[in-house]
CSV table of C-alpha atoms and ligand atoms in Angstrom, one decimal:
chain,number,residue,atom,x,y,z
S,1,UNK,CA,0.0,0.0,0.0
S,2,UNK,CA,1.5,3.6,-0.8
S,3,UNK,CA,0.7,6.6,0.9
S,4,UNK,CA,0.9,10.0,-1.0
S,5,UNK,CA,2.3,13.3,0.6
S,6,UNK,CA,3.6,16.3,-0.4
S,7,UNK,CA,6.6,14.6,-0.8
S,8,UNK,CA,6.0,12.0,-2.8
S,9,UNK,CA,5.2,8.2,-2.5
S,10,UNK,CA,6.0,7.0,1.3
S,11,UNK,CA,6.1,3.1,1.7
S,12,UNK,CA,4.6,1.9,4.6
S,13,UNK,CA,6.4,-1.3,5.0
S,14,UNK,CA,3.7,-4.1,6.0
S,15,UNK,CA,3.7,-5.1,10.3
S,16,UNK,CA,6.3,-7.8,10.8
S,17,UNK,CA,5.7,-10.8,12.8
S,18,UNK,CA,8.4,-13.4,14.8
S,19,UNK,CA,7.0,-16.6,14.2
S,20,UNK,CA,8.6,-19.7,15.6
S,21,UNK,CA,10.0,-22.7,13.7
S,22,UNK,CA,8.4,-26.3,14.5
S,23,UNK,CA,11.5,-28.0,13.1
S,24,UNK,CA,15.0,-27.5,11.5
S,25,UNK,CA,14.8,-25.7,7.9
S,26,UNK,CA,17.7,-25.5,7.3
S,27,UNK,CA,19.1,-21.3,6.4
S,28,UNK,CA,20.9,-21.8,9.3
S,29,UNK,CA,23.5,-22.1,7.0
S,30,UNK,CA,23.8,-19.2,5.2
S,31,UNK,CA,27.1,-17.9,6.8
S,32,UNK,CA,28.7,-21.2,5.6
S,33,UNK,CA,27.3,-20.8,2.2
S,34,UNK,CA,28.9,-17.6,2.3
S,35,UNK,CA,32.1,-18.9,3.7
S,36,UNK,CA,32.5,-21.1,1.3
S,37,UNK,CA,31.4,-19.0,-1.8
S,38,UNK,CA,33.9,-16.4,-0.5
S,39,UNK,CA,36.7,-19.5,-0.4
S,40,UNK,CA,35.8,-20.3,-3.7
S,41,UNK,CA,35.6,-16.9,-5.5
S,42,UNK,CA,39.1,-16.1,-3.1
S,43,UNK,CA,40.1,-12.1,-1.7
S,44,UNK,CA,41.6,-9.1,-3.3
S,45,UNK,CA,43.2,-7.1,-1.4
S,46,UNK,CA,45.4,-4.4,-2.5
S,47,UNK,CA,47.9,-1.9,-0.4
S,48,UNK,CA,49.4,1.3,-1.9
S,49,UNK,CA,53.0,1.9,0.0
S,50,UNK,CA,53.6,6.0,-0.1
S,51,UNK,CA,56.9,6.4,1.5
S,52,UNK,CA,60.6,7.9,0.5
S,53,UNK,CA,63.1,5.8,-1.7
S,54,UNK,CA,64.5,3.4,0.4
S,55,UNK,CA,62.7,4.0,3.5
S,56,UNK,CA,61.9,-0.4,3.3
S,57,UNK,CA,58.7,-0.2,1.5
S,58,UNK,CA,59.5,-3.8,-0.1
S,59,UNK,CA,61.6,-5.1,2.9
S,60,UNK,CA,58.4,-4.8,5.3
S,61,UNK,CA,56.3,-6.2,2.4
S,62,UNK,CA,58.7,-9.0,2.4
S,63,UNK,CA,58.3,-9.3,5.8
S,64,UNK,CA,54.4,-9.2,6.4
S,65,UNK,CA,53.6,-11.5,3.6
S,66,UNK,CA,56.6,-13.6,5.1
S,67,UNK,CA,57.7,-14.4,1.1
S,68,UNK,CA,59.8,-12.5,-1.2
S,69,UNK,CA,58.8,-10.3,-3.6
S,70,UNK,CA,61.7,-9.9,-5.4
S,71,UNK,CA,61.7,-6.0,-5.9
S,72,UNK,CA,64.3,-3.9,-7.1
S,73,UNK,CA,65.2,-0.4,-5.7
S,74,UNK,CA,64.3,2.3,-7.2
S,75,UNK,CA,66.8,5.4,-8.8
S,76,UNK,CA,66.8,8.8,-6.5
S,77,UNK,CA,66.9,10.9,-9.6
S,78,UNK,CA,63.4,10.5,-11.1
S,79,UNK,CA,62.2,14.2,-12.4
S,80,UNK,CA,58.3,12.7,-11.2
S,81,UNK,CA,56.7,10.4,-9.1
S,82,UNK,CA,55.5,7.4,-10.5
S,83,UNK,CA,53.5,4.4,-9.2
S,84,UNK,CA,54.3,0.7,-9.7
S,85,UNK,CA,52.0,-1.8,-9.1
S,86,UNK,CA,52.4,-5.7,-9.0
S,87,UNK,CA,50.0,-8.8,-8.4
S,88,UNK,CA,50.5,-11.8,-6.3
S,89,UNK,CA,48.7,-14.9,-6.3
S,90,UNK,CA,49.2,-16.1,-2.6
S,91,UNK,CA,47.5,-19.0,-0.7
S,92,UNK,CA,47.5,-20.0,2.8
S,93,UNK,CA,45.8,-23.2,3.9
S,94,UNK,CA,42.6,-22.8,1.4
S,95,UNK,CA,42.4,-19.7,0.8
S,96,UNK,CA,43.6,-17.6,-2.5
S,97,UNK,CA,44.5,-14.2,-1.8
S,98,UNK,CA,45.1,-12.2,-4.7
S,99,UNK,CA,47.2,-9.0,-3.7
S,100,UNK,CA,48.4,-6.5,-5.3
S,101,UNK,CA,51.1,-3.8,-3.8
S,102,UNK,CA,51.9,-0.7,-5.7
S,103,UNK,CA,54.8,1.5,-4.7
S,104,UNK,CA,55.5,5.0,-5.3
S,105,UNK,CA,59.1,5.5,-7.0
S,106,UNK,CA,60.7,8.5,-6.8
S,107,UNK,CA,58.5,9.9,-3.9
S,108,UNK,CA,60.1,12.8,-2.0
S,109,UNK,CA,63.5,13.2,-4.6
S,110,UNK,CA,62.3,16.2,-6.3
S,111,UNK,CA,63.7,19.8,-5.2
S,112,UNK,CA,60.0,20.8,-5.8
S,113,UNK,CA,57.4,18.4,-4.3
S,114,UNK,CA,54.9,20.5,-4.5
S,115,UNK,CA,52.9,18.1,-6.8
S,116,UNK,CA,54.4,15.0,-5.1
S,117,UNK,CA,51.1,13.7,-4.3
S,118,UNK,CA,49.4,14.3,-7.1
S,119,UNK,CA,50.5,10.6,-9.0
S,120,UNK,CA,49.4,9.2,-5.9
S,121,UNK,CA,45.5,11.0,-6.1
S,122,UNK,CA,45.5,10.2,-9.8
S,123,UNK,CA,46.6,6.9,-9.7
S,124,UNK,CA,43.8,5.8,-6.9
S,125,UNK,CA,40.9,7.9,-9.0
S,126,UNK,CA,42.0,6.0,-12.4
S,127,UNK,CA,41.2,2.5,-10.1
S,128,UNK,CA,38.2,4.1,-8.8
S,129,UNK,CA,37.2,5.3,-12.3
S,130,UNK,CA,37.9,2.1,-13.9
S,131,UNK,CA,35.7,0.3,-11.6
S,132,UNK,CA,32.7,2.8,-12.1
S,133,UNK,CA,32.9,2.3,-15.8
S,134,UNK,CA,32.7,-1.7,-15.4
S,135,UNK,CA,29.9,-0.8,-13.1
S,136,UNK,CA,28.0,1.5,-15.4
S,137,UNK,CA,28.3,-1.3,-18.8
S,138,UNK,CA,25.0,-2.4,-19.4
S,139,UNK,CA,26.7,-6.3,-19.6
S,140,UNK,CA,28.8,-6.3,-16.6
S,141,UNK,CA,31.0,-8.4,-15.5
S,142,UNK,CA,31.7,-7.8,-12.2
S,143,UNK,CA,32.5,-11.3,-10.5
S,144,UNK,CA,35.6,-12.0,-12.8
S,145,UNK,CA,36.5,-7.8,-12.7
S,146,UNK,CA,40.2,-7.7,-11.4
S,147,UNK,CA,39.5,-4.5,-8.4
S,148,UNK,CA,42.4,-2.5,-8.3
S,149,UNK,CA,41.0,-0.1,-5.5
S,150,UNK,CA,43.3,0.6,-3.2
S,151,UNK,CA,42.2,-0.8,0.5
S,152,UNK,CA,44.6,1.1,2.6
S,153,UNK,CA,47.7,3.0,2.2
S,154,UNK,CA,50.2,2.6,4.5
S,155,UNK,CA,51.7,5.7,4.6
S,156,UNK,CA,56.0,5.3,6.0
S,157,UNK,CA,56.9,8.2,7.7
S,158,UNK,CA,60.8,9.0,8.0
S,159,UNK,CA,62.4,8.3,11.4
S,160,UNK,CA,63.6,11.5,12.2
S,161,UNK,CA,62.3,12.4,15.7
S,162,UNK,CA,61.0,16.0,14.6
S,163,UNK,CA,57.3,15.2,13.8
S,164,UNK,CA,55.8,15.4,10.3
S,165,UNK,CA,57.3,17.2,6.8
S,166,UNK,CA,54.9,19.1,4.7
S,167,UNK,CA,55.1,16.3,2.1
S,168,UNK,CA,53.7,14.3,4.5
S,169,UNK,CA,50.6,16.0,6.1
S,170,UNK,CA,50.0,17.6,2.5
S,171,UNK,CA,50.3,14.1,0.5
S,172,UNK,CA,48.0,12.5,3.8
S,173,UNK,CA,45.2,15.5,3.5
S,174,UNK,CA,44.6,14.7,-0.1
S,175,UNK,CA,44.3,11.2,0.3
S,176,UNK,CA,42.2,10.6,3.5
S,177,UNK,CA,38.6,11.0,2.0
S,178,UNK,CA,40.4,8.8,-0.7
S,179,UNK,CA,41.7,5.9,0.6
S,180,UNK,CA,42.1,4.2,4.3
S,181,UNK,CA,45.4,5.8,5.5
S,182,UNK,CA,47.7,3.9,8.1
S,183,UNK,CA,50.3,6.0,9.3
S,184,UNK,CA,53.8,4.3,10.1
S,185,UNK,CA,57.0,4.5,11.2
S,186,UNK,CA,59.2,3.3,9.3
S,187,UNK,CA,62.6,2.0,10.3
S,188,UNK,CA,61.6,2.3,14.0
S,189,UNK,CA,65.4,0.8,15.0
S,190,UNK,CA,66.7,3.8,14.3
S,191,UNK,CA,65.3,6.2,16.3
S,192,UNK,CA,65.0,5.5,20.4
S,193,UNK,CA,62.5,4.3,22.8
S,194,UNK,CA,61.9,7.7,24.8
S,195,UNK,CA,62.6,9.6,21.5
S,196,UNK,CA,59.7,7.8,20.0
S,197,UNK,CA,56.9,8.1,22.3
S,198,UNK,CA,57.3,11.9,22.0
S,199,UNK,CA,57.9,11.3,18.2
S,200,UNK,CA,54.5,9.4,17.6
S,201,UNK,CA,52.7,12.1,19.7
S,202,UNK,CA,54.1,14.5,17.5
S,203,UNK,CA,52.5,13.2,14.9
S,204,UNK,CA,49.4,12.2,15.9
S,205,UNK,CA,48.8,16.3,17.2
S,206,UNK,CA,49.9,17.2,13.9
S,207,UNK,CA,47.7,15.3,12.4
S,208,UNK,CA,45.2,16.3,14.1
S,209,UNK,CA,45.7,20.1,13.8
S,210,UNK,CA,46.0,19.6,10.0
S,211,UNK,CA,42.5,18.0,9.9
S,212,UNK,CA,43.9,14.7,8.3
S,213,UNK,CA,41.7,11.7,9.0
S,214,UNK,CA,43.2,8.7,9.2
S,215,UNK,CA,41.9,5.1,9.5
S,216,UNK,CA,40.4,4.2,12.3
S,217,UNK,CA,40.3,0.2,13.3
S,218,UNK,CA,36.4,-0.3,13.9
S,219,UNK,CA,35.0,-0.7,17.3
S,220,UNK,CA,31.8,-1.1,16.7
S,221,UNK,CA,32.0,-5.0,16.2
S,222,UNK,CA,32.3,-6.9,19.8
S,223,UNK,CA,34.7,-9.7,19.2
S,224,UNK,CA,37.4,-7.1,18.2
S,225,UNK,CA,36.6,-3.7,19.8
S,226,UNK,CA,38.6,-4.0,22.7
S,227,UNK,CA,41.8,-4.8,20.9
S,228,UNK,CA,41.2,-2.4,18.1
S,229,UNK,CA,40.4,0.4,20.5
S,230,UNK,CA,43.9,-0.7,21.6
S,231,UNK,CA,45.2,-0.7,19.1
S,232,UNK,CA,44.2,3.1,17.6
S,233,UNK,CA,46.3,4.5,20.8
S,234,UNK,CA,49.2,2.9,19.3
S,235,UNK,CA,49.0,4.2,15.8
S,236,UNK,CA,51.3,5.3,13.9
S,237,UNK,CA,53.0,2.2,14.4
S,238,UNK,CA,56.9,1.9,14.8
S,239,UNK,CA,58.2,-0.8,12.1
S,240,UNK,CA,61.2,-2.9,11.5
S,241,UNK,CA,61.6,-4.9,8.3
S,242,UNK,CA,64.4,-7.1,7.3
S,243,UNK,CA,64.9,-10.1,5.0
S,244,UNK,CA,67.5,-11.6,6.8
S,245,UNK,CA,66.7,-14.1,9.2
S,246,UNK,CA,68.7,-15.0,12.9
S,247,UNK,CA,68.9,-17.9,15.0
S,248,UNK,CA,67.7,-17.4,18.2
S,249,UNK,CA,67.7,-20.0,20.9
S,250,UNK,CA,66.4,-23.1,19.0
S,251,UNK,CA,64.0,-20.7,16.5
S,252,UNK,CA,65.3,-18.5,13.1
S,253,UNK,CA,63.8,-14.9,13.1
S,254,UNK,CA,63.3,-12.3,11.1
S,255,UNK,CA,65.7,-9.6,12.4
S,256,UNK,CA,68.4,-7.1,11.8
S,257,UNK,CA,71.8,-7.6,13.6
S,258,UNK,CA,73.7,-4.8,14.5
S,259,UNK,CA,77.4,-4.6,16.4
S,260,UNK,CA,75.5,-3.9,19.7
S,261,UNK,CA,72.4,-6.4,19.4
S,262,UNK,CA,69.6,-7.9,17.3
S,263,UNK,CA,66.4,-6.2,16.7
S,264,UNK,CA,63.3,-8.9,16.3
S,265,UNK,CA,61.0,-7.7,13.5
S,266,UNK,CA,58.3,-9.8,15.1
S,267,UNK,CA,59.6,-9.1,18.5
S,268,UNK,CA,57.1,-7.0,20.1
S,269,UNK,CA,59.0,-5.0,22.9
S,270,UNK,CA,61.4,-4.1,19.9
S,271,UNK,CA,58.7,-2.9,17.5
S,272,UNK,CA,55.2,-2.8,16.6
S,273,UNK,CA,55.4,-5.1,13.4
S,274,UNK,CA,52.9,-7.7,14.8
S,275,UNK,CA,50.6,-5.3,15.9
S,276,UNK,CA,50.5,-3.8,12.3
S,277,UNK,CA,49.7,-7.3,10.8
S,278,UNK,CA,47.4,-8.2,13.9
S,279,UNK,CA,45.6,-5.3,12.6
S,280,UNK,CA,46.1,-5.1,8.7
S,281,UNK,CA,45.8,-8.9,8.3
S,282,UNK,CA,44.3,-10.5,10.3
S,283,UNK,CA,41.5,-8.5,11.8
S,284,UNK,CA,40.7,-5.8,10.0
S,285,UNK,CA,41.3,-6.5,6.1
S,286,UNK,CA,37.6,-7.1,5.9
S,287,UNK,CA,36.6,-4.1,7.0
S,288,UNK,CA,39.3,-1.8,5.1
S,289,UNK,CA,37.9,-4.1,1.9
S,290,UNK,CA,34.5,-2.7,3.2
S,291,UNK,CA,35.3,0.9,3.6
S,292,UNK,CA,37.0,1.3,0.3
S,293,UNK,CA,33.6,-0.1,-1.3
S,294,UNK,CA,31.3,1.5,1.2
S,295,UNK,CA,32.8,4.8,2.0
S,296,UNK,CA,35.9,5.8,-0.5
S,297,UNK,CA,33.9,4.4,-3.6
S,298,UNK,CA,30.7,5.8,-3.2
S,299,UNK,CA,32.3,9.2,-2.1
S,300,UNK,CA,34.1,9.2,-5.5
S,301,UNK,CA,30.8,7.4,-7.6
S,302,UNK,CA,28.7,10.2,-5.8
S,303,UNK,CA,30.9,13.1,-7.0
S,304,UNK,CA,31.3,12.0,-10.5
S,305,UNK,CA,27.7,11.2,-11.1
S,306,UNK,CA,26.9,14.7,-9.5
S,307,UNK,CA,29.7,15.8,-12.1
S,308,UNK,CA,27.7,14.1,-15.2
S,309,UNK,CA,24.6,15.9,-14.0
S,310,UNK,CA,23.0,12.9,-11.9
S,311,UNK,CA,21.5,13.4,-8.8
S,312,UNK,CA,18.6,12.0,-6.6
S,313,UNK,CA,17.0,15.6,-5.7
S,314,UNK,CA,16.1,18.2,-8.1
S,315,UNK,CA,16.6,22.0,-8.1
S,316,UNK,CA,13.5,22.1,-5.7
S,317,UNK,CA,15.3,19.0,-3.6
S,318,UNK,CA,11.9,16.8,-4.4
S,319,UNK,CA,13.4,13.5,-5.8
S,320,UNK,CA,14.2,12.3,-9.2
S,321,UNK,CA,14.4,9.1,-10.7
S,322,UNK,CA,17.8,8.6,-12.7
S,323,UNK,CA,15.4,7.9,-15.3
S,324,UNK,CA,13.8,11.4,-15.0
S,325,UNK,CA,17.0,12.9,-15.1
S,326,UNK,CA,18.2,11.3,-17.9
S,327,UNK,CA,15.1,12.2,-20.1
S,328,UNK,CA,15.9,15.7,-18.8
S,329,UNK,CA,19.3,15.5,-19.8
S,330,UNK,CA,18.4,13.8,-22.6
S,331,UNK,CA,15.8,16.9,-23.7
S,332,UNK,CA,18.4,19.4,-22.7
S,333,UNK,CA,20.8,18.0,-25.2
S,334,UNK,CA,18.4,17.7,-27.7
S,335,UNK,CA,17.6,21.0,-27.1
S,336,UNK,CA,21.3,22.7,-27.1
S,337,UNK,CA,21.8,20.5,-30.6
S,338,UNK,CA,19.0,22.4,-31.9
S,339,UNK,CA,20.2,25.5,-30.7
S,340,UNK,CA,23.8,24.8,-32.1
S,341,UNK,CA,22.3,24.2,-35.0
S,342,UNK,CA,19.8,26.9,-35.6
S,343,UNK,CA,23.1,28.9,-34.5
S,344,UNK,CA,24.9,27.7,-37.3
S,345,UNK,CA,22.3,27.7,-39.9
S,346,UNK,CA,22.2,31.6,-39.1
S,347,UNK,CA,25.7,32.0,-38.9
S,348,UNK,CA,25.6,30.4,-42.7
S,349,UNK,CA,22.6,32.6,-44.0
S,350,UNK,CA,24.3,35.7,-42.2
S,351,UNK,CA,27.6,34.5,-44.5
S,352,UNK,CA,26.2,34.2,-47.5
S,353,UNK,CA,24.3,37.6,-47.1
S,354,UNK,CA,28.0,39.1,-46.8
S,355,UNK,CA,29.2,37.3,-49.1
S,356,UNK,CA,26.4,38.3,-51.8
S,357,UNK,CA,27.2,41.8,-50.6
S,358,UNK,CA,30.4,41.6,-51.0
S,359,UNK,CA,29.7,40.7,-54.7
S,360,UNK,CA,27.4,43.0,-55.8
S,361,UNK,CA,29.7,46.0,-53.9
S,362,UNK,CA,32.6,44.4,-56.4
S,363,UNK,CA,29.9,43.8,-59.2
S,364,UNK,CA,29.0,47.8,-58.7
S,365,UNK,CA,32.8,49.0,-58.6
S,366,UNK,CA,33.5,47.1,-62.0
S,367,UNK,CA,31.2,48.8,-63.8
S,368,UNK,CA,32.0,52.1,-62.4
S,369,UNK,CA,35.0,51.6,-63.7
S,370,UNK,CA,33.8,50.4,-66.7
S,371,UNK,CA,31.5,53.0,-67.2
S,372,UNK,CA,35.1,55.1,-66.2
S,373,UNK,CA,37.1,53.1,-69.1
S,374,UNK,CA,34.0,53.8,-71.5
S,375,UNK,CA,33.9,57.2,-71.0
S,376,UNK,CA,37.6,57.7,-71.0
S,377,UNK,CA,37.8,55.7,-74.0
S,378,UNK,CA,35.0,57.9,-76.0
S,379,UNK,CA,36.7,61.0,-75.1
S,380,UNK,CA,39.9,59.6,-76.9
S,381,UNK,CA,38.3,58.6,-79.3
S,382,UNK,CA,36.8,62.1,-79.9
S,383,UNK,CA,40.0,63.7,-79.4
S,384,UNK,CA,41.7,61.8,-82.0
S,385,UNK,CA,39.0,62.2,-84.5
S,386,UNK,CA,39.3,65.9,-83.9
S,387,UNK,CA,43.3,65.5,-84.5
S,388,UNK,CA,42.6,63.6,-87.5
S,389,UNK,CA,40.2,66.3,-88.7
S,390,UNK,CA,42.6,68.5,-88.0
S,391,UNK,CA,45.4,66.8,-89.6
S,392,UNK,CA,43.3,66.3,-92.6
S,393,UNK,CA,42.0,70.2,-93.0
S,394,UNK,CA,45.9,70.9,-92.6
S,395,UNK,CA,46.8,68.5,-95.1
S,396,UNK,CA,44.1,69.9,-97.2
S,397,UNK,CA,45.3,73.0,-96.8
S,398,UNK,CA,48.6,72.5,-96.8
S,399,UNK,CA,48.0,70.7,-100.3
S,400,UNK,CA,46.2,74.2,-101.3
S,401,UNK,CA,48.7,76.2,-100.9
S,402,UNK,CA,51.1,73.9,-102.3
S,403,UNK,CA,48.8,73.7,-105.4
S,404,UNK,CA,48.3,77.7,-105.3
S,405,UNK,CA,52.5,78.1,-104.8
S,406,UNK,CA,52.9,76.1,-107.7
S,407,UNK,CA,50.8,77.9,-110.2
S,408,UNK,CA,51.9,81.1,-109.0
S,409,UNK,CA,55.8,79.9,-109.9
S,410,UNK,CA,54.8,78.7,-113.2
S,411,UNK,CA,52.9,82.3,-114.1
S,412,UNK,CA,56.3,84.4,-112.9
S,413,UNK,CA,58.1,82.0,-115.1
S,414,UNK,CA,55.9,83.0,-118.0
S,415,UNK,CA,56.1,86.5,-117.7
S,416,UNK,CA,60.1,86.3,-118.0
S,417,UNK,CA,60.1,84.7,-121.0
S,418,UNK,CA,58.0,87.0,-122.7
S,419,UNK,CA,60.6,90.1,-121.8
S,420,UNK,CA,62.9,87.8,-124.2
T,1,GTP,N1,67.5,0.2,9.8
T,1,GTP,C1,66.6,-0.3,9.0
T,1,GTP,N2,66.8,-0.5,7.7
T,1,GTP,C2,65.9,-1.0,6.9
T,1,GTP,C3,64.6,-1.4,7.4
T,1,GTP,N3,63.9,-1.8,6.3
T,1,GTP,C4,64.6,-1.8,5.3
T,1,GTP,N4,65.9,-1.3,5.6
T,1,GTP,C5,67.0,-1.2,4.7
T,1,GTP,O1,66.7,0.0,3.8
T,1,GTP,C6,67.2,-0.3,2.5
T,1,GTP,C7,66.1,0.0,1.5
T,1,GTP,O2,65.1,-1.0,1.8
T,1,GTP,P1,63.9,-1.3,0.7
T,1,GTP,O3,63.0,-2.2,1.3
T,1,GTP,O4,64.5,-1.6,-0.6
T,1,GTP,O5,63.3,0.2,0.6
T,1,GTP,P2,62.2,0.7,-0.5
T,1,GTP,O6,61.4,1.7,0.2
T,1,GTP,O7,61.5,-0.4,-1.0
T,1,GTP,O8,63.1,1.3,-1.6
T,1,GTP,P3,62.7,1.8,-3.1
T,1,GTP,O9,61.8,0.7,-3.6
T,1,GTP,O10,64.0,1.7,-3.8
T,1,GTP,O11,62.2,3.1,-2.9
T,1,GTP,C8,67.7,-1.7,2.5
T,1,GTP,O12,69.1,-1.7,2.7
T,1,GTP,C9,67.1,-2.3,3.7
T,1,GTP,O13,67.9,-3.4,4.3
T,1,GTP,C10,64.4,-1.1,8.8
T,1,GTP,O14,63.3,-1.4,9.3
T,1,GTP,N5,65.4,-0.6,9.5
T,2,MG,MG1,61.1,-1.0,-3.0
């Protein structure tokens, strides 16, 4: 049944009832369907490492994943920063994880790094962008659709004691309505115990005074609130990676050996390694895998349908279906083409007007001239014709007198002869 207000249709959902069940049915085992679907289909997970050349990006990698990626370091004298990503098939016991790690190369070696983070925002929009696009096909095929989102960023701060650089809290701001950001320290064996306490509180009140959000672990589920409440007083978390491994007692570790001692990576009174994979593995990858869809995604999927004229309210904030906006759309753009080209029809009338003007104002000029050239012509014409008359009186006359000088010769002649 539907309601109508001023406001539109209002559902009324129908009254629910709790009945009980005389027997087993059987739905009970939904979560294992779901267990086991997820098994079959296997995880994605992928982690964007933002941090200096050679601060041991790979080497913790390395040691989270407990393999070896086989990475290469990267050159200091890269004009940009550039992102590399690689894919991993891993499995532990039965289940596939399919992980992907992407590094930033060349981070922080630029005199100018201004625009350091700008790779980093474009590089997570293209995954975002790619994965609207796939989502927006009319045949989708989502299932089998490798997701590059990024899940979390951990984000390796330098061990310097001194709190935060502006690359850091500028590159972090940018990114945290973006992506989950896990600040961390990276190696933590270089900096000491009393010195870091004050370091990480440095950083945490400059993040905060900077506005920069960063991830929080969730609370709001009961089996892990308690240890991810922990857990966010110890953030960012000191690190030590290595890929060497010692032999301590009857066990081998991962560790680094100095002159004066061996640090434990997975040693937790020397670092907090294990508490980072406590919380990136094994508690909380769901719910980063969650946020990035629920929270990150739809932020970006919001903006960009807002940007391609989408929305759920109109001007009068009354709702809209997307169909009703894209018939409005749709009519608008009709519309503008039949503007454009009413616009250029005019523009080609107006042209040809000109252009017929311009004709007819060189049409009119040739026969002025023409009329110019005729007239000249004529009065050349009469001018000569005069000469010629002229000429031909003078001749005439000329030929007159010549006639009359002759005769007048021949009679003087006479008269002498007579006097003979
Ligand atoms: N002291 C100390 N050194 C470390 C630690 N992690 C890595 N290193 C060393 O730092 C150097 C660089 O480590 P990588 O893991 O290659 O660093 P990266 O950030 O991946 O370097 P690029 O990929 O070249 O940018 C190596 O010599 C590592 O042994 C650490 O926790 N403490
Ligand atoms: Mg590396």
């Amino acid at each position: 049944m539907a309601a109508i207000d001023t406001n539109g249709p209002v559902k009324i959902e129908p009254a629910m009832r709790t009945l009980k069940l005389s027997g087993h049915v059987g739905f009970d085992s939904l979560p294992d369907q779901l267990v086991n679907k997820s098994v079959q289909n296997g995880f994605v997970f992928n982690i964007l490492c933002i941090g200096e050349t050679g601060l041991g990006k790979s080497t913790l990698m390395d040691s989270l994943f407990n393999t070896n990626f086989e990475s290469t370091p990267s050159p200091h004298n890269l004009p940009t920063v550039k992102l590399k990503a690689h894919t991993y098939e891993l499995q532990e016991s039965n289940v596939r994880l399919k992980l992907t790690i992407c590094d930033t190369v060349g981070y922080g070696d630029q005199v100018n790094k201004e625009d350091s983070f700008k790779a980093v925002v474009d590089y997570i929009d293209a995954q975002f962008e790619a994965y609207l696009q796939e989502e927006l096909k009319i045949k989708r095929s989502l299932p089998s659709y490798h997701d590059s989102r990024l899940h979390v960023c951990l984000y390796f701060i330098c061990p310097t004691g001194h709190g935060l650089k502006s690359i850091d809290l500028v590159c972090m701001k940018k990114l945290d309505t973006k992506v989950n950001i896990i600040p961390i320290i990276a190696k933590a064996d270089t900096i000491s115990k009393t010195e870091l306490q004050k370091f990480k509180s440095k950083i945490i009140q400059e993040l905060q005074a900077n506005g920069v959000e960063i991830y929080q672990f969730p609370v709001d589920d009961d089996s892990v609130s308690d240890v991810n409440g922990a857990m966010n007083t110890h953030i960012p978390f000191a690190v030590v990676g290595s890929t060497d491994f010692v032999k301590i007692g009857n066990k081998t570790v991962r560790a680094r050996q100095y002159p004066w001692g061996t640090v434990q990576v997975e040693n937790e009174s020397h670092c907090d390694f294990v508490k980072l994979r406590e919380m990136l593995i094994r508690t909380n990858m769901e719910d980063m895998r969650d946020k990035t869809h629920a929270r990150h995604y739809e932020l970006y999927r919001r903006r960009r349908l807002a940007q391609m004229g989408f929305s759920d309210v109109d001007a009068d904030n009354k709702p809209v279906s997307f169909q009703q906006t894209f018939e409005q759309k749709r009519s608008a753009h009709l519309l503008e083409l039949q503007q454009k080209a009413d616009e250029v029809r005019q523009m080609f009338v107006q042209r040809v007007k000109e252009k017929e003007a311009e004709l007819k104002e060189a049409e009119k000029e040739l026969h002025a001239k023409f009329d110019k050239l005729k007239k000249e012509h004529t009065e050349e014409k009469k001018r000569l014709e005069e000469l010629r008359k002229k000429i031909e009186d003078d001749t005439i006359e000329f030929n007159r007198r010549k006639a009359q000088s002759a005769q007048s010769t021949h009679t003087l002649t006479l008269g002498k002869s007579k006097k003979k």
